[in-house]
Tab-separated table of C-alpha atoms in Angstrom:
chain	number	residue	atom	x	y	z
W	198	MET	CA	9.945	-10.816	50.551
W	199	ASN	CA	12.825	-8.850	48.843
W	200	VAL	CA	12.760	-7.995	45.283
W	201	SER	CA	15.682	-7.783	43.340
W	202	PRO	CA	16.811	-4.536	41.276
W	203	ASP	CA	16.138	-6.535	37.771
W	204	GLN	CA	12.876	-7.754	39.079
W	205	THR	CA	11.828	-4.468	39.789
W	206	ARG	CA	13.085	-3.128	36.608
W	207	ILE	CA	10.800	-5.695	34.495
W	208	GLU	CA	7.803	-5.006	36.572
W	209	HIS	CA	8.376	-1.131	35.593
W	210	HIS	CA	8.637	-1.949	32.298
W	211	LEU	CA	5.264	-4.199	32.282
W	212	THR	CA	3.093	-1.613	34.143
W	213	ILE	CA	4.494	1.945	32.804
W	214	SER	CA	2.002	3.274	30.473
W	215	CYS	CA	3.666	5.382	27.927
W	216	PHE	CA	0.758	4.731	25.381
W	217	ASP	CA	-2.219	6.428	26.389
W	218	GLY	CA	-5.379	5.526	24.264
W	219	GLY	CA	-4.698	8.416	21.675
W	220	LYS	CA	-1.843	6.511	20.009
W	221	VAL	CA	-4.010	3.356	19.373
W	222	ALA	CA	-7.334	5.307	18.237
W	223	ALA	CA	-4.711	7.374	15.965
W	224	LEU	CA	-3.200	4.223	14.260
W	225	PHE	CA	-6.766	2.588	14.336
W	226	ARG	CA	-8.208	6.061	12.475
W	227	GLU	CA	-5.480	6.348	9.991
W	228	ARG	CA	-5.337	2.639	8.963
W	229	ARG	CA	-9.136	3.001	8.820
W	230	LEU	CA	-9.970	0.188	10.705
W	231	TYR	CA	-13.252	1.721	11.410
W	232	GLU	CA	-14.607	1.725	7.576
W	233	HIS	CA	-12.783	-1.781	7.273
W	234	SER	CA	-14.984	-3.016	10.040
W	235	GLU	CA	-18.290	-1.292	8.314
W	236	MET	CA	-17.461	-3.081	4.706
W	237	LEU	CA	-17.726	-6.133	6.618
W	238	GLY	CA	-20.746	-5.606	7.663
W	239	ALA	CA	-20.503	-4.590	11.496
W	240	SER	CA	-22.952	-2.381	13.175
W	241	PRO	CA	-21.480	0.996	14.955
W	242	SER	CA	-22.291	-0.906	18.325
W	243	GLU	CA	-20.401	-4.219	17.160
W	244	THR	CA	-17.355	-2.275	16.100
W	245	GLN	CA	-17.189	-0.420	18.995
W	246	ILE	CA	-16.818	-3.512	21.094
W	247	LEU	CA	-14.483	-5.115	18.687
W	248	LEU	CA	-12.211	-2.066	18.296
W	249	GLN	CA	-12.084	-1.724	22.040
W	250	LYS	CA	-10.823	-5.416	22.476
W	251	LEU	CA	-8.355	-4.722	19.069
W	252	ALA	CA	-7.206	-1.815	21.055
W	253	THR	CA	-5.840	-3.828	24.146
W	254	LEU	CA	-4.042	-6.157	21.895
W	255	GLN	CA	-2.502	-3.369	19.982
W	256	ASN	CA	-1.549	-1.399	23.291
W	257	SER	CA	0.292	-4.884	24.317
W	258	ILE	CA	2.467	-5.125	20.804
W	259	TYR	CA	3.001	-1.509	21.395
W	260	ARG	CA	4.656	-2.337	24.737
W	261	LEU	CA	6.880	-4.730	23.293
W	262	ASP	CA	7.557	-2.465	20.544
W	263	GLN	CA	8.466	0.224	22.735
W	264	TYR	CA	10.700	-1.880	24.684
W	265	GLY	CA	12.497	-2.816	21.563
W	266	GLU	CA	13.068	0.688	20.533
W	267	ARG	CA	14.755	1.763	23.990
W	268	CYS	CA	16.833	-1.233	24.771
W	269	TRP	CA	19.595	-2.164	22.754
W	270	ARG	CA	20.220	-5.517	24.428
W	271	PRO	CA	16.747	-6.606	25.523
W	272	ASP	CA	16.520	-8.621	28.622
W	273	GLU	CA	15.159	-12.731	27.282
W	274	ARG	CA	12.971	-12.510	30.698
W	275	LEU	CA	11.230	-9.326	30.087
W	276	LEU	CA	10.505	-10.352	26.639
W	277	LYS	CA	9.139	-13.238	27.772
W	278	LEU	CA	6.891	-11.278	30.047
W	279	LEU	CA	5.824	-8.910	27.298
W	280	TRP	CA	5.005	-11.847	25.093
W	281	GLU	CA	2.939	-13.498	27.564
W	282	ALA	CA	0.889	-9.935	27.925
W	283	ILE	CA	0.162	-10.534	24.077
W	284	ALA	CA	-0.960	-13.945	24.685
W	285	LYS	CA	-3.457	-12.662	27.279
W	286	SER	CA	-4.928	-9.909	24.944
W	287	LEU	CA	-5.140	-12.333	22.463
W	288	SER	CA	-7.402	-15.008	24.632
W	289	ALA	CA	-10.345	-11.987	24.340
W	290	PHE	CA	-10.834	-13.760	21.169
W	291	HIS	CA	-10.999	-17.101	22.349
W	292	LEU	CA	-8.611	-18.664	19.792
W	293	SER	CA	-7.387	-22.007	19.600
W	294	SER	CA	-3.591	-22.485	20.806
W	295	ASP	CA	-2.628	-23.581	17.094
W	296	LEU	CA	-4.469	-19.712	15.728
W	297	GLN	CA	-3.065	-17.810	18.328
W	298	SER	CA	0.209	-19.576	17.756
W	299	GLU	CA	-0.131	-18.540	14.101
W	300	ALA	CA	-1.308	-15.018	14.874
W	301	CYS	CA	2.074	-14.237	16.837
W	302	THR	CA	4.359	-15.912	13.803
W	303	GLU	CA	4.800	-12.657	11.863
W	304	ILE	CA	5.358	-10.813	15.012
W	305	HIS	CA	8.127	-12.811	15.771
W	306	ALA	CA	9.798	-12.963	12.397
W	307	TYR	CA	9.435	-8.859	12.700
W	308	GLN	CA	10.943	-8.748	15.907
W	309	GLY	CA	13.761	-11.126	14.467
W	310	VAL	CA	14.615	-8.266	11.857
W	311	GLU	CA	14.791	-5.715	15.010
W	312	LEU	CA	17.149	-8.066	17.008
W	313	ALA	CA	19.264	-8.881	13.820
W	314	MET	CA	20.091	-5.088	13.682
W	315	ARG	CA	22.084	-5.135	17.284
W	316	GLU	CA	24.077	-7.870	15.445
W	317	GLY	CA	25.090	-5.672	12.540
W	318	THR	CA	22.358	-6.781	10.107
W	319	SER	CA	20.690	-3.794	8.290
W	320	PRO	CA	16.905	-4.084	7.853
W	321	ALA	CA	17.732	-3.456	4.532
W	322	ALA	CA	19.020	-6.781	3.548
W	323	THR	CA	15.269	-8.111	3.930
W	324	GLY	CA	13.683	-8.038	0.837
W	325	ILE	CA	11.557	-4.485	0.445
W	326	ARG	CA	8.172	-6.095	-0.046
W	327	GLN	CA	9.107	-8.590	2.323
W	328	PHE	CA	10.127	-6.085	5.197
W	329	TYR	CA	6.745	-4.023	4.708
W	330	ARG	CA	4.810	-6.726	5.024
W	331	LEU	CA	6.363	-8.125	7.981
W	332	LYS	CA	6.553	-4.239	9.563
W	333	THR	CA	2.576	-4.366	9.033
W	334	CYS	CA	2.180	-7.244	10.709
W	335	ASP	CA	0.182	-5.908	13.912
W	336	VAL	CA	-2.616	-4.089	11.638
W	337	ARG	CA	-2.885	-7.454	9.336
W	338	LEU	CA	-3.387	-9.158	12.631
W	339	ALA	CA	-6.079	-6.704	13.786
W	340	ARG	CA	-7.656	-6.916	10.576
W	341	ARG	CA	-7.764	-10.781	10.447
W	342	LEU	CA	-9.344	-10.902	13.763
W	343	LEU	CA	-11.958	-8.525	12.796
W	344	ALA	CA	-13.074	-10.557	9.619
W	345	ARG	CA	-12.853	-13.646	12.127
W	346	GLN	CA	-15.232	-12.084	14.675
W	347	LEU	CA	-17.538	-10.726	11.900
W	348	ASP	CA	-17.462	-14.616	10.203
W	349	ALA	CA	-15.777	-12.645	7.196
W	350	GLN	CA	-12.687	-14.701	7.165
W	351	GLY	CA	-13.063	-15.973	3.256
W	352	ASP	CA	-13.353	-12.146	2.313
W	353	THR	CA	-9.448	-12.670	1.046
W	354	LEU	CA	-9.622	-10.074	-1.798
W	355	LEU	CA	-10.914	-7.536	0.787
W	356	ALA	CA	-7.922	-8.570	2.784
W	357	THR	CA	-5.393	-8.046	-0.045
W	358	ALA	CA	-6.529	-4.489	-0.879
W	359	TRP	CA	-6.324	-3.528	2.946
W	360	ASP	CA	-2.730	-4.916	2.719
W	361	LEU	CA	-1.348	-2.778	0.210
W	362	TYR	CA	-2.844	0.361	2.085
W	363	ASP	CA	-1.306	-0.857	4.943
W	364	VAL	CA	2.335	-1.142	3.154
W	365	ALA	CA	1.449	2.014	1.590
W	366	SER	CA	0.819	3.557	5.024
W	367	GLU	CA	4.169	2.092	6.615
W	368	VAL	CA	5.880	3.316	3.508
W	369	CYS	CA	4.908	7.055	4.197
W	370	ASP	CA	5.824	6.548	8.170
W	371	ASP	CA	9.020	5.754	7.346
W	372	LEU	CA	9.904	8.382	4.715
W	373	SER	CA	8.234	11.041	7.229
W	374	ASP	CA	10.063	9.621	10.822
W	375	GLY	CA	13.754	9.966	10.147
W	376	GLU	CA	14.100	12.524	13.056
W	377	GLU	CA	11.768	10.787	15.326
W	378	ASP	CA	13.142	7.320	14.985
W	379	SER	CA	16.862	8.765	15.150
W	380	GLY	CA	16.302	8.911	18.850
W	381	THR	CA	15.348	5.236	19.199
W	382	TYR	CA	16.477	1.330	17.940
W	383	ASN	CA	13.833	1.710	15.637
W	384	ALA	CA	14.443	-0.365	11.864
W	385	ASN	CA	13.282	2.656	9.710
W	386	ARG	CA	14.581	0.841	6.624
W	387	PHE	CA	14.713	4.069	4.235
W	388	PHE	CA	16.598	5.759	6.254
W	389	ILE	CA	19.449	3.143	7.241
W	390	SER	CA	19.562	1.956	3.762
W	391	LEU	CA	20.355	5.740	2.798
W	392	ALA	CA	22.931	5.603	5.463
W	393	SER	CA	24.720	2.390	4.596
W	394	GLN	CA	24.952	2.578	0.703
W	395	ASP	CA	24.658	4.926	-2.067
W	396	PRO	CA	21.557	6.840	-1.763
W	397	LYS	CA	20.663	6.526	-5.227
W	398	ILE	CA	20.200	2.927	-4.868
W	399	THR	CA	17.861	3.349	-2.149
W	400	LEU	CA	15.668	6.007	-3.940
W	401	SER	CA	15.777	4.009	-6.943
W	402	GLU	CA	14.423	1.081	-5.117
W	403	TYR	CA	11.926	2.851	-3.484
W	404	ALA	CA	10.686	4.741	-6.625
W	405	THR	CA	10.136	0.913	-8.335
W	406	PHE	CA	8.273	-0.043	-5.235
W	407	LEU	CA	6.203	2.918	-5.212
W	408	GLY	CA	5.542	2.416	-8.752
W	409	TRP	CA	4.576	-1.004	-8.092
W	410	LEU	CA	1.979	-0.273	-5.120
W	411	HIS	CA	0.391	2.366	-7.611
W	412	LYS	CA	-0.183	-0.611	-10.286
W	413	GLN	CA	-1.725	-2.555	-7.325
W	414	ALA	CA	-4.204	0.100	-6.683
W	415	THR	CA	-4.940	0.099	-9.802
W	416	SER	CA	-5.800	-3.580	-9.919
W	417	VAL	CA	-8.050	-3.197	-6.806
W	418	ARG	CA	-9.898	-0.884	-8.381
W	419	ALA	CA	-10.735	-3.734	-10.922
W	420	LEU	CA	-11.987	-6.290	-8.373
W	421	GLY	CA	-15.339	-4.996	-7.638
W	422	SER	CA	-16.751	-8.247	-7.799
W	423	LYS	CA	-18.759	-10.787	-5.586
W	424	GLU	CA	-16.096	-10.456	-2.853
W	425	ILE	CA	-15.787	-6.681	-2.963
W	426	ALA	CA	-18.268	-4.208	-3.847
W	427	PRO	CA	-17.169	-1.314	-6.816
W	428	ALA	CA	-17.741	1.198	-4.404
W	429	ALA	CA	-15.178	-0.516	-1.470
W	430	SER	CA	-12.683	-1.288	-3.852
W	431	ASP	CA	-12.567	2.229	-5.784
W	432	LEU	CA	-12.327	3.864	-2.203
W	433	ILE	CA	-9.470	1.607	-0.951
W	434	ALA	CA	-7.623	2.171	-4.073
W	435	ARG	CA	-7.865	5.999	-3.801
W	436	TRP	CA	-6.496	5.951	-0.303
W	437	ILE	CA	-3.799	3.738	-1.677
W	438	GLU	CA	-3.288	6.090	-4.668
W	439	ARG	CA	-2.833	9.122	-1.965
W	440	ARG	CA	-0.693	7.307	0.228
W	441	VAL	CA	1.421	6.454	-2.831
W	442	GLY	CA	1.166	9.849	-3.900
W	443	TRP	CA	2.645	11.351	-0.831
W	444	ALA	CA	5.132	8.968	-0.318
W	445	HIS	CA	6.442	9.581	-3.917
W	446	ASN	CA	6.453	13.509	-3.219
W	447	GLU	CA	8.665	12.661	-0.111
W	448	LEU	CA	11.003	10.628	-2.165
W	449	THR	CA	10.972	13.462	-4.898
W	450	ARG	CA	12.212	15.642	-2.178
W	451	TRP	CA	14.956	13.654	-1.012
W	452	GLN	CA	16.095	12.996	-4.667
W	453	LYS	CA	16.701	16.809	-5.116
W	454	HIS	CA	18.223	16.647	-1.554
W	455	PHE	CA	21.001	14.048	-3.121
W	456	ALA	CA	21.475	16.065	-6.217
W	457	GLU	CA	22.713	19.210	-4.004
W	458	PRO	CA	26.425	19.581	-3.923
W	459	VAL	CA	27.673	17.734	-0.968
W	460	PRO	CA	28.546	20.946	0.953
W	461	ALA	CA	24.661	21.944	0.955
W	462	ARG	CA	23.850	18.368	2.111
W	463	VAL	CA	22.255	17.586	5.775
W	464	PRO	CA	24.239	14.701	6.617
W	465	ILE	CA	22.027	11.524	6.520
W	466	SER	CA	24.054	10.166	9.712
W	467	THR	CA	22.381	12.777	11.936
W	468	LEU	CA	19.014	11.488	11.109
W	469	VAL	CA	20.293	7.488	11.487
W	470	GLY	CA	22.872	7.956	13.965
W	471	PHE	CA	21.115	4.909	16.335
W	472	PHE	CA	22.380	2.166	13.659
W	473	LYS	CA	25.904	1.081	14.254
W	474	PRO	CA	26.710	-2.428	14.023
W	475	ALA	CA	27.049	-4.794	17.016
W	476	SER	CA	26.806	-1.725	19.446
W	477	PRO	CA	24.679	0.709	20.750
W	478	PRO	CA	24.752	4.681	19.769
W	479	LYS	CA	27.668	6.540	20.903
W	480	GLY	CA	26.989	7.535	24.624
W	481	VAL	CA	23.620	5.417	24.860
W	482	LYS	CA	24.240	2.428	27.548
W	483	PRO	CA	23.526	-0.982	26.358
């Protein structure tokens, strides 16, 4: 049977292994899923089994993410196949069809933000809290599945605390990934916002957001209750504060950068040259 060039290209994208286990393991370490599992009462052996299932799911999500980062005009057929791979990974968790559909809702929503970028809508058009909530949707899904597998879905305060930690971590990633993201179609809200408006507006917006996150960490520390043990709430609060502190230092560096005379600045366009409404970057094929 003859195979069309398009079909060959699609199969290549589905089978290529660009994400070894190291990338997923690094994410799980950074987002402290191991510690989360322990807080939910899992034994080391239970944690190992659950995180392996979650790693398979995360890898399928990364493949979808990678395709979007590399392709300015995604092929609908390929997107469909990539979503089918995610659904197959989710099937290991034995969710009902309604729950499986619900589990993917935020991933679809974030994909919408990235696709809208191709049509000239900046990620900065999405409010900062909503944007980072959507951008952390993959890790939030992993945490929800972890809690469900350990019969701890009702632990809502703990979930809220971890959500704040994930958002703070994602902000750190955006602030530090400018050079890396400049070679992809990644929705780095911070750098795209810097490039598309007065930098002072972006810097002020992020400073305010980091201040809000720091206050939320204080609230997490006060949540020692029936749902969150004081030791756990204090630990998560400290982790949030560390992330916020790092992000604040990085933001201060950018504030100093933009306080320099214009000739001394590094053009921000060199960091976000990939963002050009309705068309791919110069020299890059659609």
